[in-house]
């Protein structure tokens, strides 16, 4: 992640996870975390090797979870770690040993300790700069990295990106809007890495959908800068749809300015970031807005189980911890202890299904996700275009 505000499980892999016969499969075939009420589950082990520096359980697969447990993102990292632990408990898996390493004081150091402890797979890190920092050592050791970042730039050569991609959510909502008759688009994007990625994605998506991008403005996150950018956006060219590539809360403040601009009737479009702020989506200003994201249906079940288990709500990104561990459990059936992790299994073209719906890793190493389009309103968010159930018929 690192590129956007930190925000934000399960079923089975197509044709694979169903065979696991997991106890968390309900009669409806939706995998739901148990999270039974009772004593709070212990946290996952954190760097607990034996005296010789290696875990004693030689009969289990060693998987390292690299997340911040300290610093500004410590709560997010702990939430991911808790969810990953829930996945291990819910599946009843006995073949995987997950050890959590704190990247808060330095990702490269955490990765070095994880490699010294004999781990064969890295889940995480969370931030894109941390993924870049651990990649060289992991690559040299033949250890794949499944990062929770959403920055496609760090993917490739043994690094997989599992985070929610702004490019995919932008493309989904733009194509939906285009199908509803919107032809002329504009965009407001924040300064920084996320904004630059969103700008590139918007240009490509509008062009690919056969629309026209008439204006795009960047801004820093302060009231005056946003007001100035909105005033200049499409000043001499009307637009029918405008993407606000930022949080829902910022969109709430920007929309009234758009309504006073040269295109007051423009449809407001959002990105995957909006899904992390459900309360903001009930604001009257966002009524009728469209945004694309992974479905929250199974996540809400995870969040309920998490609250029962830990006494508080998870961060939205906790689902990545749960789903990544389900992925490991699935592949572990055919992974001989002591061997390298079979990274080629991650590229199953049929993909997998987790709490966040269907996903698969493409040739670039970035997780391709099945996204839905939602419409915000004071009465609540409703789905106007459901996410595909799988990747059948897709390239």
PDB file of C-alpha atoms in Angstrom, residues 88-311:
ATOM      1  CA  UNK A  88      -5.439 -20.742  10.098  1.00  0.00           C
ATOM      2  CA  UNK A  89      -7.801 -21.502  12.969  1.00  0.00           C
ATOM      3  CA  UNK A  90     -10.913 -21.579  10.784  1.00  0.00           C
ATOM      4  CA  UNK A  91      -9.364 -23.989   8.297  1.00  0.00           C
ATOM      5  CA  UNK A  92      -8.010 -26.225  11.034  1.00  0.00           C
ATOM      6  CA  UNK A  93      -4.702 -26.283   9.184  1.00  0.00           C
ATOM      7  CA  UNK A  94      -1.812 -28.011  10.944  1.00  0.00           C
ATOM      8  CA  UNK A  95       0.807 -27.887   8.189  1.00  0.00           C
ATOM      9  CA  UNK A  96       1.581 -24.152   8.107  1.00  0.00           C
ATOM     10  CA  UNK A  97       3.581 -22.280  10.725  1.00  0.00           C
ATOM     11  CA  UNK A  98       3.093 -18.526  10.394  1.00  0.00           C
ATOM     12  CA  UNK A  99       5.505 -16.223  12.206  1.00  0.00           C
ATOM     13  CA  UNK A 100       4.902 -12.477  12.224  1.00  0.00           C
ATOM     14  CA  UNK A 101       7.806 -10.068  11.771  1.00  0.00           C
ATOM     15  CA  UNK A 102       7.446  -6.390  12.609  1.00  0.00           C
ATOM     16  CA  UNK A 103       8.424  -4.154   9.695  1.00  0.00           C
ATOM     17  CA  UNK A 104       7.826  -1.015  11.733  1.00  0.00           C
ATOM     18  CA  UNK A 105      11.517  -0.628  12.519  1.00  0.00           C
ATOM     19  CA  UNK A 106      12.671  -1.610   9.035  1.00  0.00           C
ATOM     20  CA  UNK A 107      11.376  -4.044   6.457  1.00  0.00           C
ATOM     21  CA  UNK A 108      14.788  -5.178   5.222  1.00  0.00           C
ATOM     22  CA  UNK A 109      15.818  -6.200   8.726  1.00  0.00           C
ATOM     23  CA  UNK A 110      12.551  -8.042   9.288  1.00  0.00           C
ATOM     24  CA  UNK A 111      13.023  -9.896   6.000  1.00  0.00           C
ATOM     25  CA  UNK A 112      16.585 -10.861   6.929  1.00  0.00           C
ATOM     26  CA  UNK A 113      15.375 -12.384  10.202  1.00  0.00           C
ATOM     27  CA  UNK A 114      12.568 -14.188   8.397  1.00  0.00           C
ATOM     28  CA  UNK A 115      14.993 -15.702   5.897  1.00  0.00           C
ATOM     29  CA  UNK A 116      17.403 -16.721   8.668  1.00  0.00           C
ATOM     30  CA  UNK A 117      14.506 -18.517  10.358  1.00  0.00           C
ATOM     31  CA  UNK A 118      13.945 -20.603   7.245  1.00  0.00           C
ATOM     32  CA  UNK A 119      10.707 -19.111   5.952  1.00  0.00           C
ATOM     33  CA  UNK A 120       9.855 -20.095   2.372  1.00  0.00           C
ATOM     34  CA  UNK A 121       7.162 -17.503   1.617  1.00  0.00           C
ATOM     35  CA  UNK A 122       6.585 -13.862   2.557  1.00  0.00           C
ATOM     36  CA  UNK A 123       3.049 -12.552   3.070  1.00  0.00           C
ATOM     37  CA  UNK A 124       3.438  -8.772   3.034  1.00  0.00           C
ATOM     38  CA  UNK A 125       4.880  -6.237   3.454  1.00  0.00           C
ATOM     39  CA  UNK A 126       2.090  -3.681   3.578  1.00  0.00           C
ATOM     40  CA  UNK A 127       3.844  -0.670   2.053  1.00  0.00           C
ATOM     41  CA  UNK A 128       5.188  -0.514  -1.479  1.00  0.00           C
ATOM     42  CA  UNK A 129       8.539   0.888  -0.374  1.00  0.00           C
ATOM     43  CA  UNK A 130       8.871  -2.004   2.073  1.00  0.00           C
ATOM     44  CA  UNK A 131       8.068  -4.510  -0.666  1.00  0.00           C
ATOM     45  CA  UNK A 132      10.837  -2.989  -2.764  1.00  0.00           C
ATOM     46  CA  UNK A 133      13.193  -3.182   0.223  1.00  0.00           C
ATOM     47  CA  UNK A 134      12.649  -6.895   0.902  1.00  0.00           C
ATOM     48  CA  UNK A 135      12.506  -8.036  -2.725  1.00  0.00           C
ATOM     49  CA  UNK A 136      16.262  -8.361  -3.471  1.00  0.00           C
ATOM     50  CA  UNK A 137      17.027 -10.641  -0.526  1.00  0.00           C
ATOM     51  CA  UNK A 138      13.842 -12.664  -1.021  1.00  0.00           C
ATOM     52  CA  UNK A 139      14.567 -13.066  -4.718  1.00  0.00           C
ATOM     53  CA  UNK A 140      18.118 -14.246  -4.031  1.00  0.00           C
ATOM     54  CA  UNK A 141      16.776 -16.841  -1.596  1.00  0.00           C
ATOM     55  CA  UNK A 142      14.033 -17.990  -3.978  1.00  0.00           C
ATOM     56  CA  UNK A 143      11.293 -16.809  -1.612  1.00  0.00           C
ATOM     57  CA  UNK A 144       8.179 -15.336  -3.286  1.00  0.00           C
ATOM     58  CA  UNK A 145       6.689 -12.144  -1.861  1.00  0.00           C
ATOM     59  CA  UNK A 146       2.909 -11.622  -1.799  1.00  0.00           C
ATOM     60  CA  UNK A 147       2.733  -7.944  -0.911  1.00  0.00           C
ATOM     61  CA  UNK A 148      -0.369  -6.242   0.466  1.00  0.00           C
ATOM     62  CA  UNK A 149       0.567  -3.070  -1.428  1.00  0.00           C
ATOM     63  CA  UNK A 150      -1.620  -1.710  -4.226  1.00  0.00           C
ATOM     64  CA  UNK A 151       1.324  -0.301  -6.202  1.00  0.00           C
ATOM     65  CA  UNK A 152       1.746  -2.276  -9.424  1.00  0.00           C
ATOM     66  CA  UNK A 153       5.226  -0.794  -9.853  1.00  0.00           C
ATOM     67  CA  UNK A 154       6.704  -3.219  -7.296  1.00  0.00           C
ATOM     68  CA  UNK A 155       5.226  -6.331  -8.929  1.00  0.00           C
ATOM     69  CA  UNK A 156       7.227  -8.819 -10.960  1.00  0.00           C
ATOM     70  CA  UNK A 157      10.282 -11.051 -10.633  1.00  0.00           C
ATOM     71  CA  UNK A 158       8.991 -12.925  -7.614  1.00  0.00           C
ATOM     72  CA  UNK A 159       6.907 -10.115  -6.116  1.00  0.00           C
ATOM     73  CA  UNK A 160       3.112 -10.381  -6.287  1.00  0.00           C
ATOM     74  CA  UNK A 161       0.814  -7.473  -5.430  1.00  0.00           C
ATOM     75  CA  UNK A 162      -2.399  -8.446  -3.670  1.00  0.00           C
ATOM     76  CA  UNK A 163      -3.702  -4.999  -2.673  1.00  0.00           C
ATOM     77  CA  UNK A 164      -6.733  -3.321  -4.194  1.00  0.00           C
ATOM     78  CA  UNK A 165      -5.627  -1.676  -7.433  1.00  0.00           C
ATOM     79  CA  UNK A 166      -6.873   1.846  -8.189  1.00  0.00           C
ATOM     80  CA  UNK A 167      -6.377   1.162 -11.900  1.00  0.00           C
ATOM     81  CA  UNK A 168      -8.860  -1.707 -11.821  1.00  0.00           C
ATOM     82  CA  UNK A 169     -11.512   0.174  -9.854  1.00  0.00           C
ATOM     83  CA  UNK A 170     -11.204   3.203 -12.110  1.00  0.00           C
ATOM     84  CA  UNK A 171     -11.495   1.098 -15.252  1.00  0.00           C
ATOM     85  CA  UNK A 172     -14.556  -0.709 -13.870  1.00  0.00           C
ATOM     86  CA  UNK A 173     -16.472   2.445 -12.944  1.00  0.00           C
ATOM     87  CA  UNK A 174     -15.498   4.304 -16.128  1.00  0.00           C
ATOM     88  CA  UNK A 175     -16.694   1.445 -18.317  1.00  0.00           C
ATOM     89  CA  UNK A 176     -19.918   1.226 -16.350  1.00  0.00           C
ATOM     90  CA  UNK A 177     -20.490   4.972 -16.727  1.00  0.00           C
ATOM     91  CA  UNK A 178     -19.707   4.780 -20.418  1.00  0.00           C
ATOM     92  CA  UNK A 179     -22.295   2.036 -20.776  1.00  0.00           C
ATOM     93  CA  UNK A 180     -24.833   4.379 -19.181  1.00  0.00           C
ATOM     94  CA  UNK A 181     -24.271   7.025 -21.831  1.00  0.00           C
ATOM     95  CA  UNK A 182     -21.559   9.162 -20.242  1.00  0.00           C
ATOM     96  CA  UNK A 183     -19.036  10.205 -22.883  1.00  0.00           C
ATOM     97  CA  UNK A 184     -17.163  13.267 -21.585  1.00  0.00           C
ATOM     98  CA  UNK A 185     -15.105  12.668 -18.448  1.00  0.00           C
ATOM     99  CA  UNK A 186     -13.038  14.778 -16.067  1.00  0.00           C
ATOM    100  CA  UNK A 187     -10.937  13.853 -13.031  1.00  0.00           C
ATOM    101  CA  UNK A 188      -9.660  15.298  -9.782  1.00  0.00           C
ATOM    102  CA  UNK A 189      -6.555  13.498  -8.504  1.00  0.00           C
ATOM    103  CA  UNK A 190      -4.434  14.116  -5.395  1.00  0.00           C
ATOM    104  CA  UNK A 191      -0.730  14.858  -5.591  1.00  0.00           C
ATOM    105  CA  UNK A 192       1.507  11.873  -4.862  1.00  0.00           C
ATOM    106  CA  UNK A 193       1.979   8.300  -6.012  1.00  0.00           C
ATOM    107  CA  UNK A 194      -1.681   7.310  -5.741  1.00  0.00           C
ATOM    108  CA  UNK A 195      -2.745  10.358  -7.722  1.00  0.00           C
ATOM    109  CA  UNK A 196      -0.193   9.711 -10.451  1.00  0.00           C
ATOM    110  CA  UNK A 197      -1.321   6.100 -10.747  1.00  0.00           C
ATOM    111  CA  UNK A 198      -4.954   7.213 -10.844  1.00  0.00           C
ATOM    112  CA  UNK A 199      -4.199   9.767 -13.561  1.00  0.00           C
ATOM    113  CA  UNK A 200      -2.578   7.163 -15.778  1.00  0.00           C
ATOM    114  CA  UNK A 201      -5.412   4.731 -15.153  1.00  0.00           C
ATOM    115  CA  UNK A 202      -8.052   7.354 -15.946  1.00  0.00           C
ATOM    116  CA  UNK A 203      -6.468   8.267 -19.266  1.00  0.00           C
ATOM    117  CA  UNK A 204      -6.208   4.642 -20.333  1.00  0.00           C
ATOM    118  CA  UNK A 205      -9.674   3.694 -19.094  1.00  0.00           C
ATOM    119  CA  UNK A 206     -11.517   6.548 -20.783  1.00  0.00           C
ATOM    120  CA  UNK A 207      -9.684   5.897 -24.032  1.00  0.00           C
ATOM    121  CA  UNK A 208     -10.325   2.150 -23.796  1.00  0.00           C
ATOM    122  CA  UNK A 209     -14.029   2.728 -23.131  1.00  0.00           C
ATOM    123  CA  UNK A 210     -14.364   5.012 -26.138  1.00  0.00           C
ATOM    124  CA  UNK A 211     -14.946   8.173 -24.121  1.00  0.00           C
ATOM    125  CA  UNK A 212     -13.241  11.573 -24.064  1.00  0.00           C
ATOM    126  CA  UNK A 213     -11.235  12.958 -21.162  1.00  0.00           C
ATOM    127  CA  UNK A 214     -11.817  16.706 -21.339  1.00  0.00           C
ATOM    128  CA  UNK A 215     -10.030  17.794 -18.164  1.00  0.00           C
ATOM    129  CA  UNK A 216      -7.894  16.594 -15.251  1.00  0.00           C
ATOM    130  CA  UNK A 217      -6.597  18.563 -12.292  1.00  0.00           C
ATOM    131  CA  UNK A 218      -4.220  17.622  -9.497  1.00  0.00           C
ATOM    132  CA  UNK A 219      -4.397  19.102  -6.013  1.00  0.00           C
ATOM    133  CA  UNK A 220      -2.778  18.989  -2.616  1.00  0.00           C
ATOM    134  CA  UNK A 221      -5.028  17.985   0.259  1.00  0.00           C
ATOM    135  CA  UNK A 222      -6.145  21.359   1.586  1.00  0.00           C
ATOM    136  CA  UNK A 223      -9.403  23.252   1.148  1.00  0.00           C
ATOM    137  CA  UNK A 224      -8.033  26.116  -0.935  1.00  0.00           C
ATOM    138  CA  UNK A 225      -6.171  23.857  -3.346  1.00  0.00           C
ATOM    139  CA  UNK A 226      -9.235  21.675  -3.885  1.00  0.00           C
ATOM    140  CA  UNK A 227     -11.468  24.703  -4.441  1.00  0.00           C
ATOM    141  CA  UNK A 228      -9.024  26.109  -6.999  1.00  0.00           C
ATOM    142  CA  UNK A 229      -8.725  22.803  -8.850  1.00  0.00           C
ATOM    143  CA  UNK A 230     -12.489  22.332  -9.046  1.00  0.00           C
ATOM    144  CA  UNK A 231     -12.938  25.882 -10.331  1.00  0.00           C
ATOM    145  CA  UNK A 232     -10.401  25.276 -13.091  1.00  0.00           C
ATOM    146  CA  UNK A 233     -11.640  21.805 -13.984  1.00  0.00           C
ATOM    147  CA  UNK A 234     -13.256  21.883 -17.412  1.00  0.00           C
ATOM    148  CA  UNK A 235     -13.801  25.635 -17.165  1.00  0.00           C
ATOM    149  CA  UNK A 236     -14.432  25.905 -20.875  1.00  0.00           C
ATOM    150  CA  UNK A 237     -15.502  22.326 -21.526  1.00  0.00           C
ATOM    151  CA  UNK A 238     -18.466  20.609 -19.952  1.00  0.00           C
ATOM    152  CA  UNK A 239     -18.143  17.079 -18.627  1.00  0.00           C
ATOM    153  CA  UNK A 240     -20.779  14.475 -17.842  1.00  0.00           C
ATOM    154  CA  UNK A 241     -18.847  12.400 -15.329  1.00  0.00           C
ATOM    155  CA  UNK A 242     -16.043  13.354 -12.938  1.00  0.00           C
ATOM    156  CA  UNK A 243     -13.787  10.978 -11.032  1.00  0.00           C
ATOM    157  CA  UNK A 244     -12.675  12.002  -7.543  1.00  0.00           C
ATOM    158  CA  UNK A 245      -9.674   9.739  -6.970  1.00  0.00           C
ATOM    159  CA  UNK A 246      -9.540  10.175  -3.222  1.00  0.00           C
ATOM    160  CA  UNK A 247     -11.336   9.179  -0.039  1.00  0.00           C
ATOM    161  CA  UNK A 248     -15.096   9.413   0.275  1.00  0.00           C
ATOM    162  CA  UNK A 249     -14.705  12.036   2.997  1.00  0.00           C
ATOM    163  CA  UNK A 250     -12.742  14.288   0.688  1.00  0.00           C
ATOM    164  CA  UNK A 251     -15.310  13.708  -2.047  1.00  0.00           C
ATOM    165  CA  UNK A 252     -18.040  14.909   0.323  1.00  0.00           C
ATOM    166  CA  UNK A 253     -16.293  18.263   0.565  1.00  0.00           C
ATOM    167  CA  UNK A 254     -15.464  18.480  -3.146  1.00  0.00           C
ATOM    168  CA  UNK A 255     -18.902  17.659  -4.585  1.00  0.00           C
ATOM    169  CA  UNK A 256     -20.631  20.891  -3.457  1.00  0.00           C
ATOM    170  CA  UNK A 257     -17.888  22.798  -5.275  1.00  0.00           C
ATOM    171  CA  UNK A 258     -18.478  20.740  -8.415  1.00  0.00           C
ATOM    172  CA  UNK A 259     -22.198  21.478  -8.213  1.00  0.00           C
ATOM    173  CA  UNK A 260     -21.353  25.183  -8.426  1.00  0.00           C
ATOM    174  CA  UNK A 261     -19.003  24.686 -11.366  1.00  0.00           C
ATOM    175  CA  UNK A 262     -19.553  24.660 -15.115  1.00  0.00           C
ATOM    176  CA  UNK A 263     -20.860  21.066 -14.995  1.00  0.00           C
ATOM    177  CA  UNK A 264     -23.271  20.969 -12.049  1.00  0.00           C
ATOM    178  CA  UNK A 265     -25.121  17.866 -13.268  1.00  0.00           C
ATOM    179  CA  UNK A 266     -22.020  15.705 -13.695  1.00  0.00           C
ATOM    180  CA  UNK A 267     -22.182  12.171 -12.316  1.00  0.00           C
ATOM    181  CA  UNK A 268     -19.658  11.716  -9.503  1.00  0.00           C
ATOM    182  CA  UNK A 269     -17.378   8.683  -9.750  1.00  0.00           C
ATOM    183  CA  UNK A 270     -15.150   7.216  -7.032  1.00  0.00           C
ATOM    184  CA  UNK A 271     -12.443   4.612  -6.531  1.00  0.00           C
ATOM    185  CA  UNK A 272     -11.921   1.592  -4.282  1.00  0.00           C
ATOM    186  CA  UNK A 273     -10.948   3.944  -1.443  1.00  0.00           C
ATOM    187  CA  UNK A 274     -14.593   4.826  -0.923  1.00  0.00           C
ATOM    188  CA  UNK A 275     -15.454   1.344   0.286  1.00  0.00           C
ATOM    189  CA  UNK A 276     -13.351   1.886   3.414  1.00  0.00           C
ATOM    190  CA  UNK A 277     -15.601   4.721   4.650  1.00  0.00           C
ATOM    191  CA  UNK A 278     -19.182   3.413   4.738  1.00  0.00           C
ATOM    192  CA  UNK A 279     -20.420   6.225   6.981  1.00  0.00           C
ATOM    193  CA  UNK A 280     -19.291   8.891   4.521  1.00  0.00           C
ATOM    194  CA  UNK A 281     -21.148   7.158   1.704  1.00  0.00           C
ATOM    195  CA  UNK A 282     -24.467   8.092   3.334  1.00  0.00           C
ATOM    196  CA  UNK A 283     -23.768  11.807   2.894  1.00  0.00           C
ATOM    197  CA  UNK A 284     -26.359  13.605   0.779  1.00  0.00           C
ATOM    198  CA  UNK A 285     -23.608  15.152  -1.340  1.00  0.00           C
ATOM    199  CA  UNK A 286     -22.625  11.721  -2.665  1.00  0.00           C
ATOM    200  CA  UNK A 287     -26.157  10.659  -3.542  1.00  0.00           C
ATOM    201  CA  UNK A 288     -26.161   9.005  -6.961  1.00  0.00           C
ATOM    202  CA  UNK A 289     -22.376   8.624  -7.085  1.00  0.00           C
ATOM    203  CA  UNK A 290     -20.866   5.443  -8.490  1.00  0.00           C
ATOM    204  CA  UNK A 291     -17.743   3.667  -7.304  1.00  0.00           C
ATOM    205  CA  UNK A 292     -16.195   0.273  -7.969  1.00  0.00           C
ATOM    206  CA  UNK A 293     -14.742  -2.011  -5.327  1.00  0.00           C
ATOM    207  CA  UNK A 294     -14.595  -5.579  -4.133  1.00  0.00           C
ATOM    208  CA  UNK A 295     -17.834  -6.796  -2.629  1.00  0.00           C
ATOM    209  CA  UNK A 296     -18.278  -6.218   1.100  1.00  0.00           C
ATOM    210  CA  UNK A 297     -20.801  -9.035   1.581  1.00  0.00           C
ATOM    211  CA  UNK A 298     -18.333 -11.616   2.908  1.00  0.00           C
ATOM    212  CA  UNK A 299     -16.138  -8.989   4.507  1.00  0.00           C
ATOM    213  CA  UNK A 300     -19.017  -7.976   6.766  1.00  0.00           C
ATOM    214  CA  UNK A 301     -19.149 -11.568   7.991  1.00  0.00           C
ATOM    215  CA  UNK A 302     -15.409 -11.500   8.641  1.00  0.00           C
ATOM    216  CA  UNK A 303     -15.744  -8.199  10.500  1.00  0.00           C
ATOM    217  CA  UNK A 304     -18.485  -9.642  12.708  1.00  0.00           C
ATOM    218  CA  UNK A 305     -16.410 -12.719  13.526  1.00  0.00           C
ATOM    219  CA  UNK A 306     -13.374 -10.527  14.165  1.00  0.00           C
ATOM    220  CA  UNK A 307     -15.303  -8.335  16.605  1.00  0.00           C
ATOM    221  CA  UNK A 308     -16.532 -11.384  18.485  1.00  0.00           C
ATOM    222  CA  UNK A 309     -13.012 -12.740  18.712  1.00  0.00           C
ATOM    223  CA  UNK A 310     -10.995  -9.598  19.409  1.00  0.00           C
ATOM    224  CA  UNK A 311     -13.550  -7.179  20.835  1.00  0.00           C
TER     225      UNK A 311
END
